[in-house]
Amino acid sequence: MHEEDFTVTHFLTHKIDRRQMIISAMAGAALLRSPRTLVAQDASPAAGEWTFTDDKGVTVTLPSQPERLVIDVNAAAPLWDFGIRPQALFGWNVLADGSFGDAGGNIDPEGIAIVGDVNERIRIEDLIAQEPDLIITVAWDLEDPKAYWSIDAELVDQVNAVAPVIAISTTGMADANTQRFAELAALLGADLETPELKSAEADYEAAIQRFKDAAAANSDLTALFLAPTPETVWVAYGPDWADLNMYGEFGLTIVEPDAEPGSFWEQISHEQALKYPADMVFISTRAESLSAEDMAKSPTWSKHPAVAAGQMYPWNQDFIQSYQGMADALNGIADATEAAEKVS
Amino acid sequence: MSSVIAPLPENAEAPVAPARWTRSALLLIGLGIMVGVMIVASLLSLRFGSLEISSQQARDAVFSYDDAVYEQVIVRELRVPRTLIALAVGGSLGIAGTVMQGVTRNPLAGPSILGVSAGASFGVTLAIYVLGVSTPSQFVWFAFPGAALAAIVVFGVASSGRGGATPVRLALAGVVVSALLASWTSALLLLSEETMDLVRFWSVGSVAGRPLDVLWGVLPLMLPAAIACLFLGQQLNVLSMGEESARGLGMNTTRVRLVASALVVVLTGSAVSVAGPIGFVGLATPHIARSLVGSDYRWVLPYSFLLGSILLVLADTAGRVAARPSEIQVGVVMAFIGAPFLIALARRRSVAN
Amino acid sequence: MRTSHVSQRFDLRVIGLIIVAAAVLVGLMLWSVTLGSVQLSLREVYEASLGRGDDRTLLVVQSLRWPRTLTAVTLGIALACSGTLFQGIARNPLVSPDIIGINAGATMVAVTWLVLFSTTDGLPIATFVGALLSAALIYGLSWRGGVSPNRLILVGIGVSAMTAAVTAYMMVVFPIERTRPAIVWTMGSIYGSNWHDVRLATIFILVVLPVAVMLMHPLRSMLLGDLVTRSLGVPLERTRLTIILLGCALASIAVAIAGPIGFIALMVPHMARMIAGPASGSVLIFTGLLGGIVLLLSDVLSQHFLPVTLPVGVVTSAVGAPYFLYLLYRSNRQA
């Protein structure tokens, strides 16, 4: 057993005393070695306790509702829309200049501490200095217990020793994930019944209905999701992406590249532009991607039916799983689907 | 301090008068054959790529072009530009490497010895980060000053003090300046996600996705420099006899070195700015050329230009065919061809001892 | 280069320097554990180091700050000593494990590991094996009835270029989310170091350094040339192989834990030579301590005194390269 494990355990046991965290299965030294086992013990919550089971199946029980939240940007953006204000942010999408790109959504960074960025996803001492009650991130992989977005696998135990970590899925279905964010936000004290949120929810439900109608009315249309760069082109593999997966479920036909599940992309050369014909091309909005004008000027892509017909639309790769975020995305694609012609 | 690098074996065989003409004729015929090989390599580059097409389509693309046929568009719009770029870049790097090895009398000198590649990379990274430049045709104007500046610093440090820029000093200064610039480049990459994604492709060295404008932009510099290099043969021959002998023959060695190095900077700077840092072409081609035609630089120079072109075009074609439906960047392919070559070279007694 | 009889004497001055360097290093270490975003007094840090204090302080001091500080120190020692060994064996002051190709081989393995498996679990072991394999490959390819130092360097450059190409290829065949940790790793960072790393590095140093110190004498005779060495009765190839192995072991452990941190192995032996004179057993110890000081200072700088936190390797290169250029410039002026 390593020293760091010892310290972690030591710290954790004290922390339990300090916060009067009640865990039914305290017996057994083995449990104490792994913070995961510890927090995952599903005890029937006593009065006043706060408990949540995340998308990885980890149950966290705290003596009271957590106040000080440290959140990864990809989880903070939807939670922000639901009214949750983080103590500090961290993660991949904190760019070196302190901005969050498209991933940040409506977050106002004023007065929020940063405890990790794209180079060092989470800095543990900075995290400790924020005295968090709960750490929230997202997960692209629900199976691997150490696979958290923005928390490196070898740091998971250390981070868990500071405060429990929960994760909401960014795979599977974006609509289900959005509801999970809503549930979590409500548990964290957000008021989901405000007029703004009520109207956002109504917009979101309308957007879903509109999307389904548009997809059904244009069921012959096919869509291709791309992140093209001057050198190479990445073709998105729909089943890996919660947003694309949901669009598929709602009736949009997404062209599926030749990729392994879990790889997210197939990489093709520009010569292969016609490998996947489609009626609509959705282009990643990340800065390194080619623009629609670049694609229209490209000698190869200009031969692609969708590009030739000008049927190119933006795609935010860092989709935000809130009512507002998903309504925007759904309406964007519904607009495209209604406007596009069958060209392939 | 002993050097990493031993001087080139000196011009061993003095040309014998009666054999001279036949030898020249043979070398001239050889040059013609090399041009032929270059044309064949270029045709292969048009014919084969990431997408499989038929010979007929490739032929039609050249002789009866129809821009409605996708396969022909690929040949015309993608393969022709990258083939021309590979020819120009390969030739420039080949001839620059030969001049560099002649000037430094160092068989392992390549253009990168002057820190030129690292300088160009830094210039591009800085431009992407500070100015938000994002297309390869704009990279050129930042790669070039970066390359030139790096070379000037290397020369400045190496030629300080008496004795001027000796091969060893040049090598040392080049290595260190490259390392310094590489670390600055890294720091900039860390500061910006977008920069990193753009640069990681650029810095591998590739001729894909470069519009021909990029080439036309640098050709006014590249071409005169390459032609000027062809006329350096006699001077390099004298230099290869050694510093003392060259001075004894009345040559201003410092000036020759300076002019030759300036030409190398122009050639490499423009090559790097078009294709990114591609290694080994400048290192390997002079050796292949020497093994074909002997040590007379008047012949080695044109041969190394052609060989550099051929090498790069073939490497690029191989990289496109090997990883369908994607492709392997030519910089990676060249390293795989070039590194064993360098190792074999290093194992030769004459070089390492 | 100084004449050998000057450096032959058992130098009290060097021992004095070792004591000074050790004191400076300990002072720096104590200072560095007081730095960080969690405000702690010197007394709290001291108490926590001895196991007393509240849980938060203990976690910060015992699980985060001490491992990081000790990692920087041990890797600094390993890198500097490795550089001295390689510079001695190659009889060339410009040689270091980075140049000879060991780092590139290790980097290739590490980057492949990171992009394929997206985890650093098992990374040090894989990297270490990669470093040893590339060292063996370089040594094997350089063998022609013996290994000449120059050939070793040239083959090393070749192997390093080829492995670097594989690394570059790995960087472009996967999307940025997968390659970014690998890119950061290749810049040399001790982000997320732990006690396991410290223990590993310490064991290596404790095993390798005493042997290296004993071999410094034959190494010095090698500086006079192969013929002289043979005539002095030193078993040339065996000594050379042993020194290369030791140098590789030290370089490998450093790259395995922190990625390729540039310029420490190249620069520190020079600084040590300037301060303490030509390489000897005691100077090697001084070089190690100096390496610890330089890397720890660089890490403290990169962590706490820059507007953005950068991997320590970026700092060592940014500081080391100009220093080296200055050295070169000065030696040229003097020549």
mmCIF file of N, CA and C in Angstrom, chain B residues 179-226:
data_model
loop_
_atom_site.group_PDB
_atom_site.id
_atom_site.type_symbol
_atom_site.label_atom_id
_atom_site.label_comp_id
_atom_site.label_asym_id
_atom_site.label_seq_id
_atom_site.Cartn_x
_atom_site.Cartn_y
_atom_site.Cartn_z
ATOM 1 N N ALA B 179 16.584 23.719 -30.203
ATOM 2 C CA ALA B 179 15.947 23.286 -28.961
ATOM 3 C C ALA B 179 15.226 24.449 -28.283
ATOM 4 N N LEU B 180 15.860 25.608 -28.308
ATOM 5 C CA LEU B 180 15.253 26.785 -27.685
ATOM 6 C C LEU B 180 13.938 27.124 -28.380
ATOM 7 N N LEU B 181 13.996 27.181 -29.707
ATOM 8 C CA LEU B 181 12.787 27.545 -30.455
ATOM 9 C C LEU B 181 11.705 26.490 -30.265
ATOM 10 N N ALA B 182 12.130 25.228 -30.197
ATOM 11 C CA ALA B 182 11.143 24.165 -29.997
ATOM 12 C C ALA B 182 10.439 24.351 -28.660
ATOM 13 N N SER B 183 11.186 24.770 -27.640
ATOM 14 C CA SER B 183 10.536 24.936 -26.339
ATOM 15 C C SER B 183 9.587 26.122 -26.362
ATOM 16 N N TRP B 184 9.956 27.181 -27.059
ATOM 17 C CA TRP B 184 9.040 28.313 -27.167
ATOM 18 C C TRP B 184 7.798 27.927 -27.950
ATOM 19 N N THR B 185 8.009 27.140 -28.997
ATOM 20 C CA THR B 185 6.863 26.666 -29.769
ATOM 21 C C THR B 185 5.927 25.864 -28.867
ATOM 22 N N SER B 186 6.510 24.976 -28.061
ATOM 23 C CA SER B 186 5.693 24.175 -27.140
ATOM 24 C C SER B 186 4.889 25.064 -26.214
ATOM 25 N N ALA B 187 5.555 26.077 -25.670
ATOM 26 C CA ALA B 187 4.864 26.941 -24.726
ATOM 27 C C ALA B 187 3.668 27.604 -25.401
ATOM 28 N N LEU B 188 3.852 28.065 -26.630
ATOM 29 C CA LEU B 188 2.743 28.696 -27.345
ATOM 30 C C LEU B 188 1.630 27.689 -27.605
ATOM 31 N N LEU B 189 2.029 26.467 -27.957
ATOM 32 C CA LEU B 189 1.027 25.431 -28.235
ATOM 33 C C LEU B 189 0.165 25.191 -27.008
ATOM 34 N N LEU B 190 0.806 25.229 -25.841
ATOM 35 C CA LEU B 190 0.059 24.975 -24.621
ATOM 36 C C LEU B 190 -0.924 26.089 -24.318
ATOM 37 N N LEU B 191 -0.647 27.262 -24.864
ATOM 38 C CA LEU B 191 -1.489 28.401 -24.527
ATOM 39 C C LEU B 191 -2.766 28.435 -25.349
ATOM 40 N N SER B 192 -2.854 27.644 -26.385
ATOM 41 C CA SER B 192 -4.035 27.732 -27.226
ATOM 42 C C SER B 192 -4.398 26.398 -27.837
ATOM 43 N N GLU B 193 -5.614 26.015 -27.590
ATOM 44 C CA GLU B 193 -6.118 24.747 -28.111
ATOM 45 C C GLU B 193 -6.103 24.733 -29.641
ATOM 46 N N GLU B 194 -6.601 25.828 -30.234
ATOM 47 C CA GLU B 194 -6.704 25.861 -31.691
ATOM 48 C C GLU B 194 -5.329 25.817 -32.332
ATOM 49 N N THR B 195 -4.389 26.589 -31.740
ATOM 50 C CA THR B 195 -3.048 26.600 -32.291
ATOM 51 C C THR B 195 -2.501 25.185 -32.319
ATOM 52 N N MET B 196 -2.708 24.466 -31.219
ATOM 53 C CA MET B 196 -2.160 23.123 -31.148
ATOM 54 C C MET B 196 -2.736 22.229 -32.240
ATOM 55 N N ASP B 197 -4.035 22.363 -32.475
ATOM 56 C CA ASP B 197 -4.625 21.469 -33.453
ATOM 57 C C ASP B 197 -4.159 21.796 -34.874
ATOM 58 N N LEU B 198 -3.971 23.073 -35.148
ATOM 59 C CA LEU B 198 -3.481 23.439 -36.481
ATOM 60 C C LEU B 198 -2.020 23.044 -36.638
ATOM 61 N N VAL B 199 -1.238 23.334 -35.611
ATOM 62 C CA VAL B 199 0.195 23.162 -35.740
ATOM 63 C C VAL B 199 0.597 21.698 -35.706
ATOM 64 N N ARG B 200 -0.174 20.888 -34.982
ATOM 65 C CA ARG B 200 0.252 19.489 -34.890
ATOM 66 C C ARG B 200 0.277 18.852 -36.269
ATOM 67 N N PHE B 201 -0.609 19.310 -37.159
ATOM 68 C CA PHE B 201 -0.554 18.785 -38.521
ATOM 69 C C PHE B 201 0.554 19.446 -39.319
ATOM 70 N N TRP B 202 0.641 20.762 -39.188
ATOM 71 C CA TRP B 202 1.647 21.481 -39.961
ATOM 72 C C TRP B 202 3.041 20.985 -39.614
ATOM 73 N N SER B 203 3.280 20.725 -38.316
ATOM 74 C CA SER B 203 4.646 20.457 -37.880
ATOM 75 C C SER B 203 5.117 19.050 -38.211
ATOM 76 N N VAL B 204 4.219 18.204 -38.689
ATOM 77 C CA VAL B 204 4.658 16.878 -39.100
ATOM 78 C C VAL B 204 5.380 16.959 -40.440
ATOM 79 N N GLY B 205 5.017 17.922 -41.243
ATOM 80 C CA GLY B 205 5.598 18.038 -42.576
ATOM 81 C C GLY B 205 4.721 17.331 -43.576
ATOM 82 N N SER B 206 4.013 18.098 -44.389
ATOM 83 C CA SER B 206 3.046 17.498 -45.306
ATOM 84 C C SER B 206 2.871 18.393 -46.516
ATOM 85 N N VAL B 207 2.553 17.789 -47.653
ATOM 86 C CA VAL B 207 2.270 18.593 -48.839
ATOM 87 C C VAL B 207 0.786 18.512 -49.178
ATOM 88 N N ALA B 208 -0.014 17.947 -48.264
ATOM 89 C CA ALA B 208 -1.450 17.814 -48.528
ATOM 90 C C ALA B 208 -2.163 19.122 -48.238
ATOM 91 N N GLY B 209 -3.189 19.409 -49.025
ATOM 92 C CA GLY B 209 -4.056 20.539 -48.718
ATOM 93 C C GLY B 209 -3.411 21.898 -48.907
ATOM 94 N N ARG B 210 -2.219 21.957 -49.539
ATOM 95 C CA ARG B 210 -1.623 23.259 -49.835
ATOM 96 C C ARG B 210 -2.041 23.698 -51.220
ATOM 97 N N PRO B 211 -2.696 24.850 -51.336
ATOM 98 C CA PRO B 211 -3.020 25.334 -52.670
ATOM 99 C C PRO B 211 -1.738 25.748 -53.401
ATOM 100 N N LEU B 212 -1.811 25.729 -54.724
ATOM 101 C CA LEU B 212 -0.621 26.062 -55.511
ATOM 102 C C LEU B 212 -0.153 27.498 -55.266
ATOM 103 N N ASP B 213 -1.079 28.368 -54.854
ATOM 104 C CA ASP B 213 -0.694 29.760 -54.559
ATOM 105 C C ASP B 213 0.481 29.808 -53.595
ATOM 106 N N VAL B 214 0.470 28.847 -52.644
ATOM 107 C CA VAL B 214 1.537 28.826 -51.663
ATOM 108 C C VAL B 214 2.875 28.667 -52.361
ATOM 109 N N LEU B 215 2.879 27.774 -53.346
ATOM 110 C CA LEU B 215 4.117 27.542 -54.078
ATOM 111 C C LEU B 215 4.493 28.767 -54.914
ATOM 112 N N TRP B 216 3.509 29.308 -55.637
ATOM 113 C CA TRP B 216 3.804 30.489 -56.474
ATOM 114 C C TRP B 216 4.341 31.619 -55.605
ATOM 115 N N GLY B 217 3.845 31.695 -54.371
ATOM 116 C CA GLY B 217 4.301 32.752 -53.466
ATOM 117 C C GLY B 217 5.791 32.695 -53.188
ATOM 118 N N VAL B 218 6.320 31.482 -53.024
ATOM 119 C CA VAL B 218 7.739 31.396 -52.642
ATOM 120 C C VAL B 218 8.658 31.132 -53.829
ATOM 121 N N LEU B 219 8.079 30.775 -54.971
ATOM 122 C CA LEU B 219 8.918 30.406 -56.111
ATOM 123 C C LEU B 219 9.887 31.516 -56.534
ATOM 124 N N PRO B 220 9.463 32.787 -56.506
ATOM 125 C CA PRO B 220 10.406 33.853 -56.877
ATOM 126 C C PRO B 220 11.655 33.882 -56.002
ATOM 127 N N LEU B 221 11.572 33.315 -54.810
ATOM 128 C CA LEU B 221 12.762 33.222 -53.967
ATOM 129 C C LEU B 221 13.483 31.907 -54.191
ATOM 130 N N MET B 222 12.660 30.860 -54.274
ATOM 131 C CA MET B 222 13.192 29.499 -54.327
ATOM 132 C C MET B 222 13.997 29.248 -55.599
ATOM 133 N N LEU B 223 13.408 29.638 -56.712
ATOM 134 C CA LEU B 223 14.008 29.297 -58.006
ATOM 135 C C LEU B 223 15.359 29.986 -58.216
ATOM 136 N N PRO B 224 15.440 31.321 -58.040
ATOM 137 C CA PRO B 224 16.749 31.959 -58.222
ATOM 138 C C PRO B 224 17.791 31.384 -57.268
ATOM 139 N N ALA B 225 17.382 31.095 -56.042
ATOM 140 C CA ALA B 225 18.346 30.557 -55.074
ATOM 141 C C ALA B 225 18.848 29.194 -55.532
ATOM 142 N N ALA B 226 17.926 28.365 -56.043
ATOM 143 C CA ALA B 226 18.335 27.036 -56.502
ATOM 144 C C ALA B 226 19.293 27.161 -57.682
#
